[in-house]
Amino acid sequence: MKMTLMGTGTSHGVPVIACSCPVCTSSDSRDTRLRCSALVEEGNQHLLVDVGPDFRFQALKFKICRLDAVFITHSHADHLHGIDDLRIFSHKNSFAMSRDKVISEKYPETSGEGLPIYTSERTKGYIHQRFPYIFVEHDKGGGIPKLHLISVDENNAENPLAIGQDQGKIQVVPIPMMHGNHHTDGYVFSYFGQKGQKNSIAYLTDCNFIPDESVELVKKAGGHIEHLVIDALREREHSSHCNFLQALGYAERIGARHTWFTHITHDMSHIQIQKYIDQHLQEFSGLAEIVKAGGSVSPAYDGLILEA
């Protein structure tokens, strides 16, 4: 199973518009960060996590030609507002398009209920409110995304989502978290290897509080967690995001072999963040032991490929 981090930046992205700070003008490609998004691949399955305003560029950059499902963490614009660009993967024709035989044959409507969009019941409501045109019939005009919104509220370690057939099947467990006063979901993606071992990647962006029950759920759902991708906005505290020390604290409790910071702002460069981690690692003895045994703790960057 492979996860490609297509964006690792905060809601502004990096460089930030109209900013000339050292990070925004850096020549290090790791300091250029699109809005957070990830692509999970196993066998013939291609799963997208979040569809922000940079999605069109990300899809072209990383050559996405197929999507089997989308997982939405929450309804904030930087994670959702590229949703219209999903129509290339699943679209619904207007009444006029369907009536015109030439057009309907050239642009056949996607069969079935549409592209599965997995998210919480709460976020489903926000999507309906913010993008009502997707869910109503159109008399004229071009195609619109054909989306099938599916709640993950009833899924857990005992009842994981199973995506795909036996060949390339991925299990997914949502992880409830808090993002300030906003509810959000992380996800644990798991795959059973040839020897039956369960390998997992935990993706926990946009949070400043992970309940004890959710920390335990990550560990229970994950089995062997090869990679943890976790919100780590900056060194200073923030009202709705983990700072670096909070992220290190959660990482120690979860115990993944490799930990990666994401949703990073422009306060510090990639190199500076790595130095910060190295300087503070001994404050987290459990993480330090994991690193001694061959693990790692580092800032993620756009284009980073994680394998489990």
Coordinates of C-alpha atoms in Angstrom, one line a residue, residues 48-237:
L48 CA -8.3 10.3 -2.3
V49 CA -8.1 12.0 1.1
D50 CA -9.6 15.6 0.9
V51 CA -10.2 17.6 -2.2
G52 CA -9.1 21.2 -1.6
P53 CA -8.8 24.1 -3.9
D54 CA -5.4 22.8 -5.2
F55 CA -6.9 19.5 -6.3
R56 CA -6.9 20.2 -10.0
F57 CA -3.2 21.0 -10.0
Q58 CA -2.4 18.1 -7.7
A59 CA -4.3 15.7 -10.0
L60 CA -2.3 16.9 -13.0
K61 CA 1.0 16.9 -11.1
F62 CA 0.6 13.4 -9.7
K63 CA -1.1 12.1 -12.9
I64 CA -4.3 10.9 -11.2
C65 CA -6.3 9.1 -13.9
R66 CA -8.7 7.1 -11.7
L67 CA -10.5 7.5 -8.4
D68 CA -12.5 4.7 -6.6
A69 CA -13.4 6.7 -3.5
V70 CA -12.8 9.9 -1.7
F71 CA -12.5 10.4 2.1
I72 CA -13.2 13.9 3.5
T73 CA -11.8 14.8 6.9
H74 CA -14.0 17.9 7.5
S75 CA -15.7 20.7 5.7
H76 CA -13.2 23.5 5.8
A77 CA -12.5 25.1 2.4
D78 CA -8.9 24.0 2.2
H79 CA -10.0 20.3 2.4
L80 CA -13.2 20.5 0.4
H81 CA -13.5 23.3 -2.1
G82 CA -12.0 21.4 -5.1
I83 CA -15.0 19.1 -5.1
D84 CA -16.3 20.3 -8.5
D85 CA -13.2 18.9 -10.2
L86 CA -14.3 15.4 -9.2
R87 CA -16.7 15.4 -12.1
I88 CA -13.9 14.2 -14.4
F89 CA -14.0 11.0 -12.5
S90 CA -17.8 10.8 -12.1
H91 CA -20.4 13.1 -13.7
K92 CA -24.1 13.6 -14.1
N93 CA -25.6 14.9 -17.3
S94 CA -28.2 17.7 -17.4
F95 CA -31.7 16.9 -18.8
A96 CA -30.7 18.6 -22.1
M97 CA -27.5 16.6 -22.5
S98 CA -29.3 13.3 -21.8
R99 CA -32.1 14.2 -24.3
D100 CA -29.6 15.0 -27.1
K101 CA -28.5 11.6 -28.5
V102 CA -25.2 12.9 -30.0
I103 CA -24.1 14.7 -26.8
S104 CA -25.2 11.8 -24.5
E105 CA -23.2 9.3 -26.6
K106 CA -20.2 11.6 -26.7
Y107 CA -20.5 12.4 -22.9
P108 CA -22.2 9.4 -21.4
E109 CA -23.2 9.8 -17.8
T110 CA -21.3 7.8 -15.2
S111 CA -23.3 4.7 -14.3
G112 CA -24.4 3.8 -10.8
E113 CA -24.8 6.1 -7.8
G114 CA -21.7 8.0 -8.5
L115 CA -18.2 8.4 -6.9
P116 CA -18.3 7.3 -3.2
I117 CA -17.6 10.1 -0.8
Y118 CA -16.9 8.9 2.7
T119 CA -17.3 11.3 5.5
S120 CA -19.2 12.0 8.7
E121 CA -22.9 12.7 8.8
R122 CA -22.1 16.2 10.0
T123 CA -19.8 16.9 7.0
K124 CA -22.4 15.4 4.6
G125 CA -24.8 18.1 5.7
Y126 CA -22.2 20.9 5.1
I127 CA -21.5 19.5 1.6
H128 CA -25.2 19.7 0.8
Q129 CA -25.4 23.2 2.2
R130 CA -22.3 24.5 0.4
F131 CA -22.7 22.8 -3.0
P132 CA -26.5 22.4 -3.5
Y133 CA -26.2 22.4 -7.3
I134 CA -24.5 19.0 -7.1
F135 CA -27.6 17.4 -5.7
V136 CA -30.4 18.9 -7.8
E137 CA -31.6 18.2 -11.4
H138 CA -30.4 20.6 -14.1
D139 CA -32.3 21.3 -17.2
K140 CA -29.4 22.7 -19.2
G141 CA -25.7 23.2 -19.0
G142 CA -22.7 20.9 -18.7
G143 CA -22.2 17.9 -16.4
I144 CA -21.9 18.2 -12.6
P145 CA -20.2 15.8 -10.2
K146 CA -22.1 12.6 -9.6
L147 CA -21.3 11.9 -5.9
H148 CA -22.6 9.3 -3.5
L149 CA -22.2 10.6 0.0
I150 CA -21.7 7.8 2.6
S151 CA -21.5 8.3 6.4
V152 CA -18.6 6.7 8.3
D153 CA -20.2 7.4 11.7
E154 CA -20.9 3.7 12.3
N155 CA -17.5 2.4 11.3
N156 CA -14.8 1.5 13.8
A157 CA -12.2 -1.1 14.5
E158 CA -14.8 -3.8 14.7
N159 CA -16.6 -2.6 11.7
P160 CA -14.1 -1.1 9.3
L161 CA -14.8 0.0 5.8
A162 CA -13.6 -2.5 3.2
I163 CA -12.6 -0.9 -0.1
G164 CA -12.0 -3.0 -3.2
Q165 CA -12.1 -6.7 -3.9
D166 CA -9.9 -9.4 -2.2
Q167 CA -7.1 -8.4 -4.5
G168 CA -6.1 -4.9 -3.3
K169 CA -8.6 -4.7 -0.5
I170 CA -8.0 -1.8 1.9
Q171 CA -9.6 -1.5 5.4
V172 CA -10.4 2.1 6.6
V173 CA -11.3 3.2 10.1
P174 CA -12.3 6.8 10.9
I175 CA -10.7 8.4 13.9
P176 CA -12.9 11.1 15.6
M177 CA -10.8 14.2 16.6
M178 CA -11.4 17.9 17.5
H179 CA -10.2 20.8 15.4
G180 CA -10.8 23.7 17.8
N181 CA -14.6 23.5 18.2
H182 CA -15.0 21.7 14.9
H183 CA -15.3 17.9 14.6
T184 CA -13.0 16.2 12.2
D185 CA -12.1 12.6 11.2
G186 CA -8.6 11.2 10.7
Y187 CA -8.4 7.8 8.9
V188 CA -6.3 4.6 9.4
F189 CA -5.7 2.8 6.1
S190 CA -4.7 -0.8 6.5
Y191 CA -3.6 -3.6 4.1
F192 CA -2.9 -7.2 4.8
G193 CA 0.4 -8.4 3.3
Q194 CA 1.2 -11.7 1.7
K195 CA 2.1 -13.2 5.1
G196 CA -1.2 -12.0 6.7
Q197 CA 0.4 -9.1 8.6
K198 CA -1.6 -5.9 8.9
N199 CA 0.3 -2.8 7.8
S200 CA -1.2 0.6 8.3
I201 CA -0.8 4.3 7.6
A202 CA -2.6 6.7 10.0
Y203 CA -3.5 10.1 8.5
L204 CA -4.5 12.6 11.3
T205 CA -4.6 16.1 9.9
D206 CA -6.4 19.2 11.3
C207 CA -6.7 18.5 15.0
N208 CA -5.6 20.0 18.3
F209 CA -7.2 17.4 20.5
I210 CA -7.3 13.6 20.0
P211 CA -9.4 12.0 22.7
D212 CA -7.8 9.0 24.6
E213 CA -10.4 6.7 23.0
S214 CA -9.3 7.9 19.6
V215 CA -5.6 7.4 20.3
E216 CA -6.4 3.8 21.4
L217 CA -8.6 3.4 18.3
V218 CA -5.7 4.3 16.0
K219 CA -3.5 1.6 17.7
K220 CA -6.3 -1.0 17.7
A221 CA -7.3 -0.3 14.1
G222 CA -3.7 -0.1 12.8
G223 CA -2.0 -3.2 14.0
H224 CA 1.6 -2.4 12.8
I225 CA 1.5 1.3 12.0
E226 CA 4.3 2.0 9.6
H227 CA 3.6 5.7 9.1
L228 CA 1.7 8.4 11.1
V229 CA 1.0 11.6 9.3
I230 CA -0.1 14.2 11.9
D231 CA -1.1 17.8 12.1
A232 CA 1.8 20.0 13.3
L233 CA 1.2 23.6 12.3
R234 CA 4.0 25.4 13.9
E235 CA 6.1 25.8 17.1
R236 CA 3.7 28.2 18.8
E237 CA 0.4 27.0 20.2

